[in-house]
Structures are given as C-alpha cells and as structure tokens.
XYZ file of C-alpha atoms in Angstrom:
433
model
C 19.409 -111.119 10.989
C 19.492 -113.489 8.045
C 20.800 -116.330 10.233
C 17.895 -116.045 12.648
C 15.122 -115.837 10.071
C 15.196 -118.314 7.210
C 12.676 -117.930 4.396
C 11.948 -121.321 2.910
C 11.132 -121.357 -0.780
C 10.255 -125.037 -0.916
C 6.592 -124.293 -1.630
C 7.196 -121.671 -4.294
C 9.795 -120.847 -6.893
C 12.420 -118.149 -6.374
C 10.510 -115.908 -8.788
C 7.314 -116.262 -6.820
C 9.230 -115.874 -3.558
C 10.406 -112.463 -4.757
C 6.848 -111.583 -5.647
C 5.661 -112.719 -2.245
C 8.416 -110.806 -0.472
C 7.468 -107.646 -2.343
C 3.820 -108.218 -1.560
C 4.657 -108.829 2.083
C 5.745 -105.233 2.475
C 2.470 -104.023 1.006
C -0.084 -106.503 2.183
C -1.518 -104.100 4.728
C -2.440 -101.848 1.815
C -3.850 -104.523 -0.447
C -6.336 -106.059 1.915
C -4.371 -109.296 2.230
C -2.892 -111.124 5.215
C -2.528 -108.578 7.993
C -0.153 -110.837 9.934
C 2.744 -110.310 7.528
C 2.572 -106.518 7.286
C 6.019 -104.981 7.680
C 6.637 -102.093 10.030
C 3.386 -102.567 11.992
C 4.876 -102.841 15.471
C 2.565 -104.050 18.190
C 3.878 -104.184 21.736
C 2.606 -107.731 22.203
C 1.678 -110.444 19.730
C -0.952 -112.332 21.713
C -4.487 -110.951 21.684
C -7.721 -111.641 23.474
C -10.296 -112.763 20.938
C -13.690 -111.147 20.524
C -12.745 -107.506 21.180
C -15.360 -104.909 20.271
C -15.297 -101.196 19.553
C -14.056 -99.272 22.578
C -15.846 -95.995 23.340
C -14.834 -95.774 27.009
C -11.984 -93.627 28.307
C -9.845 -94.834 31.177
C -10.216 -93.016 34.497
C -6.562 -93.694 35.342
C -5.152 -92.483 32.006
C -4.543 -88.724 32.115
C -3.729 -87.533 28.564
C -1.445 -84.591 27.849
C -2.792 -84.508 24.292
C -6.367 -85.292 23.320
C -7.583 -85.403 19.721
C -10.915 -86.056 18.038
C -10.410 -87.760 14.672
C -13.357 -88.526 12.379
C -13.444 -90.463 9.110
C -15.838 -88.709 6.726
C -16.945 -88.627 3.096
C -15.939 -85.454 1.292
C -14.694 -84.057 -2.029
C -11.381 -82.609 -3.219
C -10.344 -80.646 -6.286
C -7.371 -82.609 -7.597
C -7.891 -81.443 -11.182
C -9.196 -78.074 -12.345
C -12.928 -77.769 -12.828
C -13.994 -81.063 -11.263
C -14.430 -82.466 -7.758
C -13.219 -85.940 -6.807
C -15.068 -87.884 -4.127
C -12.723 -88.771 -1.261
C -12.743 -90.240 2.213
C -10.689 -88.285 4.700
C -9.780 -87.818 8.346
C -10.995 -84.598 9.973
C -9.313 -83.689 13.256
C -9.623 -81.352 16.220
C -7.348 -80.810 19.231
C -9.390 -81.115 22.424
C -6.470 -80.790 24.861
C -2.851 -79.729 24.452
C -0.944 -77.648 21.927
C -3.178 -76.632 18.971
C -0.129 -77.191 16.720
C -0.409 -80.926 17.487
C -2.557 -81.105 14.342
C -1.245 -79.567 11.140
C -3.182 -79.584 7.895
C -1.349 -80.202 4.624
C -2.272 -77.242 2.380
C -4.673 -78.029 -0.474
C -4.809 -81.708 0.459
C -7.497 -84.213 1.370
C -4.996 -86.271 3.379
C -5.427 -86.491 7.126
C -3.890 -83.876 9.442
C -0.276 -84.377 10.482
C -0.158 -85.390 14.148
C 2.955 -84.008 15.879
C 3.787 -85.261 19.387
C 6.786 -85.730 21.680
C 8.256 -88.942 23.010
C 6.851 -89.622 26.468
C 3.565 -87.779 25.927
C 0.318 -89.529 26.812
C -2.113 -89.316 23.926
C -5.848 -89.969 23.709
C -7.424 -90.121 20.252
C -11.188 -90.583 19.923
C -11.873 -92.006 16.483
C -15.421 -91.721 15.131
C -16.359 -93.607 11.992
C -18.829 -91.675 9.806
C -18.158 -93.788 6.721
C -20.801 -96.108 5.257
C -18.719 -99.158 6.237
C -16.592 -100.399 9.126
C -13.062 -99.056 9.631
C -10.266 -98.827 12.217
C -7.037 -96.790 12.479
C -3.609 -98.426 12.671
C -0.644 -96.356 13.945
C 2.030 -97.570 11.545
C 5.405 -98.015 13.226
C 4.315 -96.977 16.725
C 4.985 -99.226 19.718
C 1.569 -99.480 21.351
C -0.440 -102.102 23.277
C -2.237 -104.533 20.943
C -5.710 -103.216 21.732
C -4.500 -99.770 20.608
C -2.842 -100.982 17.410
C -5.873 -100.982 15.097
C -6.155 -104.734 14.629
C -8.888 -105.749 12.144
C -10.774 -107.580 14.912
C -11.327 -104.204 16.643
C -13.084 -102.795 13.583
C -15.436 -99.852 14.256
C -18.922 -99.959 12.740
C -20.405 -96.950 10.972
C -21.493 -94.371 13.532
C -19.417 -95.882 16.345
C -16.342 -94.610 18.217
C -13.029 -96.167 19.299
C -10.863 -94.512 21.948
C -7.094 -94.950 21.677
C -4.931 -94.240 24.729
C -1.175 -94.742 24.675
C 2.132 -93.258 25.705
C 4.449 -92.305 22.841
C 7.451 -94.623 23.233
C 9.075 -94.231 19.834
C 12.164 -92.153 19.217
C 11.884 -89.121 16.962
C 10.816 -90.106 13.484
C 8.239 -90.079 10.725
C 5.414 -92.580 11.212
C 1.897 -92.649 9.792
C -1.680 -93.780 10.317
C -4.166 -95.479 8.019
C -7.180 -97.835 8.062
C -6.714 -101.526 8.799
C -10.010 -103.390 8.290
C -9.652 -106.904 6.902
C -10.039 -106.995 3.096
C -10.892 -103.273 2.892
C -7.623 -101.581 3.853
C -6.443 -101.023 0.285
C -9.739 -99.571 -0.880
C -10.016 -97.201 2.078
C -6.457 -95.929 1.737
C -7.052 -95.484 -1.993
C -10.113 -93.374 -1.192
C -7.911 -90.939 0.762
C -7.580 -92.190 4.339
C -3.965 -91.662 5.433
C -1.980 -89.203 7.533
C 1.476 -88.632 8.974
C 2.344 -89.124 12.661
C 5.568 -87.285 13.542
C 7.413 -87.811 16.824
C 10.019 -85.435 18.278
C 12.432 -86.060 21.172
C 15.261 -84.378 23.074
C 18.021 -85.990 21.029
C 16.580 -84.546 17.842
C 15.945 -81.149 19.462
C 19.660 -80.833 20.249
C 20.404 -80.813 16.505
C 20.021 -77.764 14.330
C 17.726 -79.433 11.814
C 15.245 -77.465 9.685
C 11.930 -76.842 11.439
C 8.545 -75.215 10.837
C 8.022 -74.313 7.158
C 11.458 -75.748 6.329
C 10.415 -79.225 7.537
C 8.277 -80.482 4.649
C 6.238 -83.717 4.553
C 5.714 -85.354 1.156
C 3.297 -88.281 0.784
C 3.840 -90.176 -2.487
C 0.856 -92.098 -3.889
C -0.326 -93.327 -7.262
C -3.974 -93.328 -8.247
C -6.136 -94.459 -11.152
C -8.887 -92.083 -12.328
C -11.914 -92.709 -14.531
C -13.146 -90.330 -17.241
C -14.905 -88.230 -14.589
C -11.705 -87.897 -12.513
C -12.997 -90.211 -9.789
C -10.810 -92.760 -8.013
C -10.895 -96.323 -9.365
C -9.670 -99.274 -7.326
C -9.459 -102.996 -8.264
C -11.809 -102.701 -11.229
C -13.259 -106.147 -11.969
C -12.629 -105.518 -15.662
C -8.930 -105.132 -14.943
C -8.485 -108.369 -13.004
C -9.826 -107.037 -9.712
C -9.433 -110.078 -7.445
C -5.879 -110.813 -8.548
C -5.008 -107.128 -8.462
C -6.357 -106.739 -4.932
C -4.206 -109.640 -3.769
C -1.008 -108.913 -5.707
C -0.989 -105.118 -5.616
C -2.585 -102.124 -7.301
C -0.843 -99.598 -9.547
C -2.277 -96.271 -10.719
C -1.696 -94.033 -13.727
C -1.290 -90.683 -11.927
C 1.312 -89.778 -9.307
C 0.001 -87.610 -6.480
C 2.172 -85.816 -3.915
C 0.296 -84.725 -0.790
C -2.884 -85.544 -2.694
C -2.014 -83.159 -5.544
C -1.190 -83.816 -9.187
C 1.773 -82.137 -10.935
C 3.198 -81.091 -7.581
C 5.405 -77.985 -7.507
C 7.411 -76.909 -4.467
C 8.641 -73.277 -4.362
C 11.633 -73.033 -2.022
C 14.418 -70.595 -1.124
C 18.216 -70.715 -1.114
C 18.450 -72.503 2.221
C 18.383 -75.959 3.828
C 15.218 -78.077 4.027
C 14.217 -81.339 5.670
C 12.025 -83.419 3.364
C 10.060 -86.284 4.963
C 8.942 -88.723 2.280
C 6.357 -91.476 2.811
C 5.567 -94.035 0.139
C 1.816 -94.289 0.756
C 1.217 -96.229 -2.456
C -0.402 -99.648 -2.592
C 2.379 -101.542 -4.368
C 4.523 -99.033 -6.269
C 8.250 -98.961 -5.496
C 10.083 -95.696 -6.160
C 13.750 -95.274 -7.107
C 14.285 -91.723 -5.866
C 16.949 -89.460 -7.382
C 17.539 -85.817 -8.268
C 17.374 -84.804 -11.918
C 20.748 -82.980 -11.702
C 22.423 -86.206 -10.487
C 23.382 -84.744 -7.110
C 23.379 -87.415 -4.391
C 20.526 -87.728 -1.924
C 21.603 -86.885 1.624
C 19.687 -89.251 3.916
C 19.337 -88.328 7.597
C 16.553 -90.713 8.705
C 14.545 -93.751 7.678
C 11.597 -95.712 9.139
C 13.087 -95.999 12.619
C 14.160 -92.392 12.943
C 17.461 -90.537 12.658
C 20.538 -92.381 11.439
C 23.772 -92.269 13.436
C 25.217 -89.989 10.772
C 24.147 -88.689 7.353
C 24.753 -90.892 4.329
C 24.789 -89.976 0.657
C 23.382 -92.175 -2.081
C 22.933 -91.752 -5.815
C 19.385 -93.041 -5.357
C 17.125 -94.502 -2.670
C 14.607 -97.324 -3.185
C 11.386 -96.653 -1.295
C 8.892 -99.523 -1.011
C 5.267 -99.127 0.111
C 4.858 -97.842 3.695
C 8.570 -96.943 3.968
C 9.783 -93.487 4.965
C 12.983 -91.609 4.290
C 14.126 -88.136 5.375
C 16.424 -85.991 3.258
C 18.649 -83.013 4.027
C 18.315 -80.750 0.980
C 20.761 -77.840 0.752
C 19.714 -75.252 -1.817
C 21.911 -72.480 -0.392
C 24.266 -72.557 -3.395
C 21.568 -72.887 -6.041
C 20.866 -69.765 -8.128
C 17.398 -68.279 -7.915
C 15.387 -69.649 -10.818
C 16.896 -73.131 -10.629
C 14.426 -75.935 -11.328
C 15.116 -79.346 -9.829
C 13.048 -82.494 -10.229
C 12.734 -85.391 -7.828
C 12.396 -88.423 -10.053
C 11.743 -92.122 -9.893
C 14.385 -93.706 -12.103
C 13.950 -96.751 -14.308
C 14.844 -100.077 -12.742
C 14.563 -103.795 -13.371
C 14.567 -106.794 -11.064
C 11.024 -106.463 -9.702
C 8.730 -109.148 -11.065
C 6.027 -106.938 -12.553
C 4.234 -109.782 -14.281
C 2.183 -110.341 -11.123
C 2.860 -107.203 -9.104
C 2.161 -104.905 -12.037
C 0.657 -107.031 -14.771
C -2.923 -106.556 -13.618
C -2.423 -102.802 -13.777
C -0.832 -102.912 -17.197
C -3.610 -100.755 -18.606
C -2.445 -97.917 -16.363
C 0.705 -97.420 -18.418
C 2.801 -97.067 -15.248
C 4.177 -100.466 -14.243
C 6.798 -100.719 -11.508
C 10.189 -99.735 -12.874
C 8.958 -97.106 -15.333
C 10.731 -93.722 -14.971
C 8.776 -90.542 -14.247
C 8.991 -87.191 -12.455
C 7.533 -87.036 -8.946
C 7.691 -83.326 -8.203
C 9.398 -80.113 -9.238
C 11.382 -77.877 -6.873
C 11.640 -74.210 -7.881
C 14.299 -72.094 -6.191
C 12.077 -69.043 -6.075
C 13.837 -66.579 -3.777
C 17.117 -65.806 -2.021
C 17.448 -66.223 1.737
C 20.478 -66.383 4.033
C 21.338 -69.791 5.502
C 23.701 -70.644 8.371
C 22.856 -74.304 8.988
C 25.440 -76.966 8.259
C 24.896 -80.701 8.029
C 25.620 -82.361 11.419
C 28.310 -85.033 11.308
C 26.524 -87.001 14.067
C 22.762 -87.347 14.312
C 21.899 -90.000 16.894
C 23.256 -92.692 19.183
C 21.740 -96.045 18.290
C 21.739 -99.329 20.138
C 23.763 -102.023 18.399
C 22.428 -105.549 17.978
C 24.139 -108.586 16.475
C 22.775 -111.868 15.223
C 24.961 -113.696 17.744
C 22.835 -112.148 20.513
C 19.608 -113.720 19.266
C 18.014 -115.992 21.859
C 17.466 -118.629 19.189
C 20.756 -118.210 17.350
C 21.272 -122.009 17.188
C 17.682 -122.665 16.115
C 16.555 -120.004 13.641
C 12.826 -119.464 13.161
C 11.705 -120.791 9.794
C 8.837 -119.158 7.926
C 7.718 -120.436 4.538
C 5.900 -117.954 2.306
C 3.354 -119.612 0.035
C -0.106 -119.549 -1.446
C -3.262 -121.593 -0.987
C -5.817 -120.815 -3.651
C -6.130 -117.017 -3.603
C -4.688 -116.661 -0.092
C -1.150 -115.953 1.034
C 0.153 -118.390 3.645
C 2.812 -118.511 6.350
C 3.961 -122.054 7.030
C 0.915 -123.318 5.060
C -1.522 -121.385 7.279
C -3.806 -118.585 6.095
C -4.758 -115.553 8.177
C -7.299 -116.174 10.948
C -8.857 -113.169 12.661
C -8.739 -114.500 16.230
C -5.955 -117.061 16.171
C -2.226 -116.765 16.854
C 0.047 -119.795 16.643
C 3.178 -120.327 18.719
C 5.263 -120.019 15.542
C 3.867 -116.510 15.015
C 4.639 -115.335 18.538
C 7.923 -113.571 19.333
C 9.120 -111.529 22.282
C 9.608 -107.799 21.766
C-alpha cells in the first residue's frame, strides 16, 4: 500500500521519522496521540461528540454471551516473599459457556475471553479504580461507541455496557485501557487481557487446542527496591519517557518473572502478544531451529511460514506451531530476544537507560522444559486459510494518494501539523472501511 499512503518527512529528519514511526505503533500504550494507534480498528471513523458513560443495555440486542468485567486494585506475588500492588480485570460469565472466561494460572492479567465469530456479546464494565478508565478491544471491528474511545471514559464507580457482534475471523486479539494520557500507566499497573476468536475455518484444521493452546503475554516492567511497579519516574525523564516510550528492567511472561513452561513431546500452539509499552522483541529459539508461524495480528496465514526470527513490536501478535514430538525428554529450550540494531534507541530507549535493557539488547524470554513423553499424531497443515487478495491498483484514490506528515509540536506528536483533539475529526483523517 506504499503508493496509496505517503509519509512525508519534510517536517522531521529521517532519523526522527523512524522514531516517530516506531512510536506510532506504541502510542496507545504511552498515553500519546490516540488517533495514530496501529491495529485499533473502529468500524467507523466519525464520532458524535460529548458521549458519556453508557450503563444502559439495549432492549433489541439479545446477547449469546454476557460478561461482567470489573477493574479493581489488588496485589500479586511476582517475586517470592513480597506482594506487588497491581490493577487487574476481574470477570464473571453471566450468560453463555462458562469457558468463555479463562484465567491465566498464577497471573494478575485479565481473564482470556474466548468467543466465536458471529456471536453477540454484552460486556458490562465497572470501574472500581480511583481514576477514570475505559476498555478498548484491540483489533476488533466494532461500532465506534463500543471501541473504548477516550471520550467515553468511565468515572470511578461507574459502568459502561459494550454490545457488539463478533465480526473478526479467528485470531488473537486483546483488550486494555484507553483513557487519554493514562493508558500507559494503567497498562503498566496490570490492566490487559487476551480476546481470542474462533471460527469454522479454523475448527476444520487439526490445530492444538485446550491445554496445548498456550497464550503468552510478553511485557517488561521496572520495579523499585520494594518490588513495586514504577512508571515514568520524574527522576528518569518522566515527561519525555511517557511520550517516547517506556522500557523496563524485568521481562514478565503472563505476569510472571523467570517464566518456565513444562511441556510434553507433542505439538503446541503458542499465541504471543507483545504487551510492552515500547519494547520490540526479536524472537528466536536458542537451538537455532526456525520459528513456524501460523498466524499474525489478522488471524491465520494462508499457509505456514518458517523464519529464523520474528520481530514483534508493541501490540503485535504472532502464533507459532511448536513441534516437540522429536525432542528427548529432559530437553531445555529457550525462547530468546536476539540482539539487533537499526532502532533509534537514543529517544525510544535513552530515557530508560538506567534500566539496563534498551531496545536491541539480547535476553532470554522463557524456558521450555520437555518434561514428559506423550504420543502425537498431528502434522502441520499445508493450507491454513483462504484470504481475500487486495492490490494497490484497486485503491479508490490510487491516482491521488493520501499524504500524512508525522511531526512534533512542542511535546505533542502531530499528523499534518495537527495535534490530537478529543472531539474533532478532520476530513483528512476520515477513511472508508
């Protein structure tokens, strides 16, 4: 689509353009300009201004699945002998299959929501935090008033009712807060969860399910001497760090440090989400075997692909087929983030330099232990999905590409010299789905 979307660097240098492009994929997590968040798919782009918290259910909307989801203050034991204060989502199924909500063991992260394409879902969100919040359904195609826009923010003690039909194909999506200027801090405190969609096309494949379908949320965190979360510390360049991206000193997987995964000699489906604020991972196996990728943000690929490594930027998802059937019991395998260069860490990581983990530093993410022998009959499908094909020549504006200049004005990111406005949408920002 490069012909139909031209990024103008006239206002900023190429170096700063790269920084801005990297930040653009993470801005929803850093509390910056919500309008340039990637992967946040609203069904429409125009909004009615002045919306308020919605606590009323629709008489004409008959949900097949109904969930109560509450944001609360709690604690978690991330390190032995000490509790860490966290914010988390607590959930309950009010109608439908109880398995719609699945807790991640030993984790403060929100429950996994599992639904099917075509289902009608009602989610009543209650905010019991000491500040306003709202939930955004990252990657889902929903009406704008159900998308968790910052202007629909929910005050402490209030409720917002979401009602939508699941229109996405099978895939790994997620949910997180989206209040203006407070998104990064709230996600850092623990508010995030996976939203997994299934459909008939996926069901026809013999992919790993149940305990062999494993979600892995990758996040980095900074802890103080009391093992409490720290975010945009003023002594570490807080304002600049909040705008340009936050990096931690401890890698957590599913909210746990030093994550170990005991598995058997069989095939697994690993669903990985980069839930970090601005860290980019270069994923690879320690034994140099290729990664077998079966799905990304939009769902299943047409066919599996193998790569020596996969780059995973903030908010991105990737799904791996992992075949351990030929691995001897006792094998230890590490999923790593390899060293890389090319990301301008002077701004993206410089303010977190004290953490000792700038972008591009190598480290281990998790350890897989092949702990027991089990028989396996699954084989990797040669075809996964049938995808629609689009070409740049089909664009309605192919002869007049939309031009968007990324820039800065003071401490604000800009698009075409305009900063984010809560209740304003320009013609240049409006596109047809």
